Amino acid sequence: MSLFDFFEWLGNTPWSIGLHESRYAFLVVLTVHVLTLTVFVGTAVVVDLRLLGAMLTRVPASEVLSRLLPLSGAGLAVMLASGALLFYAAPLVRYQNVFFRFKMAALALAMANAWVFHRTAYRHVAVWDRDPVPPRGVRLAAAVSLALWASIITAGRMMAYQDYWFN
Amino acid sequence: MSLLELCRWIQYSPLLVEMRASPWLFPVIATVHLFGLAVIGGAVLLVDLRLLGLGIRGQPAAYLVRDAERWLIRGLMIAIPTGVLLFMCFATKYYYLTFFWVKLAALVVVLLFTFSIRHRVALAADQDGGRGRQRMVAMVSLALWTTVAMGGRYIGFP
């Protein structure tokens, strides 16, 4: 069974059709997905700006991360859950959307970037914790992170325009 | 000239007709508007969390407030001009949407609130007492910003 077949089957399950054709449920999920951006990307931006040395430079980096990342994580969980429901509402349409594919790739890169950062530079945070401007490697990771979140937002917004532009 | 006529005049002015003719300009402006939303979200949360006794608490509140408000203003400088352009593209549609006016009113109120009452209360957040008032200010701020954001989402629906 190919992914295509699987998503075709998924899109014909009663709950998928129900969500797709609902009067309000889909729009509620979409609203939750978009507005959680303020919590999730909002806190991630503050963390990245601290790591770039552009915000809260008098606060130790580890304090900014440890106090804000739990909130980021909660926001991410809501984003992933609501995003999964938006996908479930029209699996084939999403799967065949070029911006959706780009968004998933950028999301994977953003996660990998965060993971590598925590495994490498953040292990030695004690060394640069109080530096107003952290070392170059840290700033690079933060800049990559910001660029990836921006592309994820962009791709998400452009998903609505695939039909209009290409079909 | 009535408000509706003004909306019509803006929407059908040569520049806006030109802008709407572009298939990608509106989506790009809407995307940049979302970037502003993310920056505003982070800056607002920093201070409101502090007022709720959460988030970053190791530094004097005044320092946190000043830095957060600087970024709040930067976020607004992204979101407001792009928002004005988005409005101008379909001014007559928004004129008839109650939620657009709700959003606009909530935005004006929250900006006045943020740079007066919330600013004063947050700067004094380190002094003893007034915990209840600080919580109230944070909740009013979060409720107003949520109204602005939900209004924004709602007026975008077809």
mmCIF file of N, CA and C in Angstrom, chain B residues 43-108:
data_model
loop_
_atom_site.group_PDB
_atom_site.id
_atom_site.type_symbol
_atom_site.label_atom_id
_atom_site.label_comp_id
_atom_site.label_asym_id
_atom_site.label_seq_id
_atom_site.Cartn_x
_atom_site.Cartn_y
_atom_site.Cartn_z
ATOM 1 N N ALA B 43 6.555 39.016 23.137
ATOM 2 C CA ALA B 43 6.776 40.203 23.971
ATOM 3 C C ALA B 43 5.657 40.386 24.998
ATOM 4 N N VAL B 44 4.417 40.110 24.585
ATOM 5 C CA VAL B 44 3.281 40.253 25.501
ATOM 6 C C VAL B 44 3.354 39.192 26.601
ATOM 7 N N LEU B 45 3.656 37.950 26.192
ATOM 8 C CA LEU B 45 3.686 36.852 27.163
ATOM 9 C C LEU B 45 4.741 37.068 28.244
ATOM 10 N N LEU B 46 5.931 37.569 27.852
ATOM 11 C CA LEU B 46 7.007 37.774 28.826
ATOM 12 C C LEU B 46 6.521 38.562 30.038
ATOM 13 N N VAL B 47 5.847 39.685 29.767
ATOM 14 C CA VAL B 47 5.421 40.566 30.853
ATOM 15 C C VAL B 47 4.191 39.997 31.567
ATOM 16 N N ASP B 48 3.235 39.470 30.794
ATOM 17 C CA ASP B 48 2.025 38.953 31.440
ATOM 18 C C ASP B 48 2.339 37.738 32.306
ATOM 19 N N LEU B 49 3.260 36.896 31.852
ATOM 20 C CA LEU B 49 3.665 35.747 32.672
ATOM 21 C C LEU B 49 4.291 36.235 33.974
ATOM 22 N N ARG B 50 5.145 37.236 33.866
ATOM 23 C CA ARG B 50 5.792 37.787 35.056
ATOM 24 C C ARG B 50 4.737 38.317 36.040
ATOM 25 N N LEU B 51 3.736 39.000 35.501
ATOM 26 C CA LEU B 51 2.671 39.532 36.362
ATOM 27 C C LEU B 51 1.864 38.413 37.003
ATOM 28 N N LEU B 52 1.836 37.251 36.343
ATOM 29 C CA LEU B 52 1.128 36.094 36.903
ATOM 30 C C LEU B 52 2.042 35.284 37.827
ATOM 31 N N GLY B 53 3.291 35.740 37.983
ATOM 32 C CA GLY B 53 4.237 35.019 38.837
ATOM 33 C C GLY B 53 4.892 33.846 38.133
ATOM 34 N N LEU B 54 4.865 33.866 36.777
ATOM 35 C CA LEU B 54 5.469 32.760 36.001
ATOM 36 C C LEU B 54 6.570 33.326 35.100
ATOM 37 N N GLY B 55 7.140 32.439 34.292
ATOM 38 C CA GLY B 55 8.126 32.913 33.315
ATOM 39 C C GLY B 55 9.424 33.355 33.952
ATOM 40 N N ILE B 56 10.059 34.375 33.352
ATOM 41 C CA ILE B 56 11.379 34.820 33.805
ATOM 42 C C ILE B 56 11.222 35.767 35.001
ATOM 43 N N ARG B 57 11.794 35.375 36.153
ATOM 44 C CA ARG B 57 11.591 36.159 37.374
ATOM 45 C C ARG B 57 12.889 36.559 38.063
ATOM 46 N N GLY B 58 14.031 36.140 37.490
ATOM 47 C CA GLY B 58 15.308 36.373 38.173
ATOM 48 C C GLY B 58 15.820 37.807 38.126
ATOM 49 N N GLN B 59 15.247 38.637 37.259
ATOM 50 C CA GLN B 59 15.749 40.006 37.082
ATOM 51 C C GLN B 59 14.701 41.003 37.558
ATOM 52 N N PRO B 60 15.135 42.251 37.793
ATOM 53 C CA PRO B 60 14.147 43.275 38.151
ATOM 54 C C PRO B 60 13.072 43.364 37.066
ATOM 55 N N ALA B 61 11.834 43.502 37.498
ATOM 56 C CA ALA B 61 10.727 43.564 36.544
ATOM 57 C C ALA B 61 10.926 44.694 35.553
ATOM 58 N N ALA B 62 11.474 45.826 36.044
ATOM 59 C CA ALA B 62 11.617 46.996 35.175
ATOM 60 C C ALA B 62 12.474 46.674 33.948
ATOM 61 N N TYR B 63 13.535 45.868 34.143
ATOM 62 C CA TYR B 63 14.399 45.500 33.024
ATOM 63 C C TYR B 63 13.639 44.675 31.993
ATOM 64 N N LEU B 64 12.917 43.659 32.508
ATOM 65 C CA LEU B 64 12.137 42.776 31.631
ATOM 66 C C LEU B 64 11.096 43.573 30.842
ATOM 67 N N VAL B 65 10.407 44.468 31.552
ATOM 68 C CA VAL B 65 9.327 45.251 30.937
ATOM 69 C C VAL B 65 9.877 46.140 29.820
ATOM 70 N N ARG B 66 11.002 46.809 30.094
ATOM 71 C CA ARG B 66 11.551 47.730 29.085
ATOM 72 C C ARG B 66 11.962 46.970 27.825
ATOM 73 N N ASP B 67 12.651 45.816 28.023
ATOM 74 C CA ASP B 67 13.104 45.046 26.862
ATOM 75 C C ASP B 67 11.914 44.459 26.099
ATOM 76 N N ALA B 68 10.956 43.921 26.845
ATOM 77 C CA ALA B 68 9.784 43.320 26.197
ATOM 78 C C ALA B 68 8.997 44.380 25.426
ATOM 79 N N GLU B 69 8.855 45.570 26.015
ATOM 80 C CA GLU B 69 8.073 46.612 25.333
ATOM 81 C C GLU B 69 8.780 47.125 24.080
ATOM 82 N N ARG B 70 10.139 47.099 24.119
ATOM 83 C CA ARG B 70 10.868 47.492 22.919
ATOM 84 C C ARG B 70 10.552 46.529 21.774
ATOM 85 N N TRP B 71 10.501 45.235 22.101
ATOM 86 C CA TRP B 71 10.186 44.247 21.064
ATOM 87 C C TRP B 71 8.710 44.248 20.693
ATOM 88 N N LEU B 72 7.868 44.596 21.664
ATOM 89 C CA LEU B 72 6.442 44.723 21.355
ATOM 90 C C LEU B 72 6.246 45.801 20.293
ATOM 91 N N ILE B 73 6.956 46.931 20.468
ATOM 92 C CA ILE B 73 6.838 48.022 19.500
ATOM 93 C C ILE B 73 7.355 47.575 18.128
ATOM 94 N N ARG B 74 8.448 46.811 18.122
ATOM 95 C CA ARG B 74 8.951 46.295 16.834
ATOM 96 C C ARG B 74 7.926 45.375 16.176
ATOM 97 N N GLY B 75 7.306 44.503 16.981
ATOM 98 C CA GLY B 75 6.260 43.614 16.447
ATOM 99 C C GLY B 75 5.110 44.423 15.869
ATOM 100 N N LEU B 76 4.711 45.483 16.589
ATOM 101 C CA LEU B 76 3.616 46.332 16.116
ATOM 102 C C LEU B 76 3.998 47.041 14.827
ATOM 103 N N MET B 77 5.302 47.397 14.716
ATOM 104 C CA MET B 77 5.753 48.082 13.503
ATOM 105 C C MET B 77 5.743 47.150 12.296
ATOM 106 N N ILE B 78 5.726 45.842 12.544
ATOM 107 C CA ILE B 78 5.543 44.886 11.447
ATOM 108 C C ILE B 78 4.048 44.666 11.196
ATOM 109 N N ALA B 79 3.295 44.447 12.281
ATOM 110 C CA ALA B 79 1.897 44.012 12.133
ATOM 111 C C ALA B 79 0.970 45.145 11.677
ATOM 112 N N ILE B 80 1.183 46.360 12.178
ATOM 113 C CA ILE B 80 0.212 47.425 11.858
ATOM 114 C C ILE B 80 0.303 47.872 10.392
ATOM 115 N N PRO B 81 1.497 48.200 9.852
ATOM 116 C CA PRO B 81 1.521 48.588 8.431
ATOM 117 C C PRO B 81 1.024 47.481 7.501
ATOM 118 N N THR B 82 1.413 46.217 7.788
ATOM 119 C CA THR B 82 0.916 45.132 6.934
ATOM 120 C C THR B 82 -0.592 44.985 7.110
ATOM 121 N N GLY B 83 -1.073 45.174 8.345
ATOM 122 C CA GLY B 83 -2.515 45.087 8.597
ATOM 123 C C GLY B 83 -3.277 46.159 7.838
ATOM 124 N N VAL B 84 -2.728 47.373 7.797
ATOM 125 C CA VAL B 84 -3.378 48.467 7.064
ATOM 126 C C VAL B 84 -3.466 48.107 5.571
ATOM 127 N N LEU B 85 -2.372 47.533 5.033
ATOM 128 C CA LEU B 85 -2.374 47.141 3.614
ATOM 129 C C LEU B 85 -3.418 46.047 3.352
ATOM 130 N N LEU B 86 -3.489 45.065 4.260
ATOM 131 C CA LEU B 86 -4.475 43.991 4.091
ATOM 132 C C LEU B 86 -5.884 44.574 4.108
ATOM 133 N N PHE B 87 -6.110 45.533 5.024
ATOM 134 C CA PHE B 87 -7.426 46.179 5.098
ATOM 135 C C PHE B 87 -7.742 46.893 3.789
ATOM 136 N N MET B 88 -6.744 47.637 3.273
ATOM 137 C CA MET B 88 -6.991 48.444 2.075
ATOM 138 C C MET B 88 -7.331 47.586 0.860
ATOM 139 N N CYS B 89 -6.791 46.350 0.840
ATOM 140 C CA CYS B 89 -7.068 45.465 -0.302
ATOM 141 C C CYS B 89 -8.555 45.144 -0.412
ATOM 142 N N PHE B 90 -9.217 44.955 0.741
ATOM 143 C CA PHE B 90 -10.635 44.571 0.716
ATOM 144 C C PHE B 90 -11.423 45.408 1.717
ATOM 145 N N ALA B 91 -11.229 46.729 1.651
ATOM 146 C CA ALA B 91 -11.791 47.630 2.655
ATOM 147 C C ALA B 91 -13.304 47.499 2.795
ATOM 148 N N THR B 92 -14.001 47.353 1.667
ATOM 149 C CA THR B 92 -15.472 47.333 1.760
ATOM 150 C C THR B 92 -15.968 46.041 2.397
ATOM 151 N N LYS B 93 -15.217 44.936 2.218
ATOM 152 C CA LYS B 93 -15.595 43.683 2.884
ATOM 153 C C LYS B 93 -15.503 43.850 4.401
ATOM 154 N N TYR B 94 -14.393 44.424 4.844
ATOM 155 C CA TYR B 94 -14.188 44.570 6.288
ATOM 156 C C TYR B 94 -15.155 45.579 6.890
ATOM 157 N N TYR B 95 -15.531 46.582 6.083
ATOM 158 C CA TYR B 95 -16.465 47.591 6.581
ATOM 159 C C TYR B 95 -17.738 46.933 7.100
ATOM 160 N N TYR B 96 -18.173 45.875 6.417
ATOM 161 C CA TYR B 96 -19.435 45.232 6.779
ATOM 162 C C TYR B 96 -19.279 44.144 7.840
ATOM 163 N N LEU B 97 -18.035 43.815 8.221
ATOM 164 C CA LEU B 97 -17.827 42.739 9.189
ATOM 165 C C LEU B 97 -17.750 43.299 10.602
ATOM 166 N N THR B 98 -18.725 42.926 11.448
ATOM 167 C CA THR B 98 -18.727 43.403 12.837
ATOM 168 C C THR B 98 -17.408 43.067 13.520
ATOM 169 N N PHE B 99 -16.887 41.851 13.246
ATOM 170 C CA PHE B 99 -15.677 41.403 13.921
ATOM 171 C C PHE B 99 -14.476 42.279 13.603
ATOM 172 N N PHE B 100 -14.463 42.871 12.406
ATOM 173 C CA PHE B 100 -13.365 43.768 12.087
ATOM 174 C C PHE B 100 -13.359 44.962 13.047
ATOM 175 N N TRP B 101 -14.549 45.499 13.297
ATOM 176 C CA TRP B 101 -14.638 46.666 14.187
ATOM 177 C C TRP B 101 -14.349 46.262 15.627
ATOM 178 N N VAL B 102 -14.764 45.016 15.991
ATOM 179 C CA VAL B 102 -14.445 44.501 17.331
ATOM 180 C C VAL B 102 -12.927 44.409 17.485
ATOM 181 N N LYS B 103 -12.266 43.863 16.454
ATOM 182 C CA LYS B 103 -10.817 43.717 16.506
ATOM 183 C C LYS B 103 -10.139 45.081 16.649
ATOM 184 N N LEU B 104 -10.594 46.028 15.840
ATOM 185 C CA LEU B 104 -9.986 47.351 15.842
ATOM 186 C C LEU B 104 -10.160 48.027 17.204
ATOM 187 N N ALA B 105 -11.381 47.917 17.762
ATOM 188 C CA ALA B 105 -11.653 48.523 19.071
ATOM 189 C C ALA B 105 -10.788 47.859 20.139
ATOM 190 N N ALA B 106 -10.710 46.513 20.103
ATOM 191 C CA ALA B 106 -9.913 45.783 21.100
ATOM 192 C C ALA B 106 -8.446 46.175 20.980
ATOM 193 N N LEU B 107 -7.983 46.386 19.746
ATOM 194 C CA LEU B 107 -6.577 46.761 19.536
ATOM 195 C C LEU B 107 -6.285 48.132 20.144
ATOM 196 N N VAL B 108 -7.183 49.091 19.886
ATOM 197 C CA VAL B 108 -6.987 50.435 20.440
ATOM 198 C C VAL B 108 -6.979 50.366 21.970
#
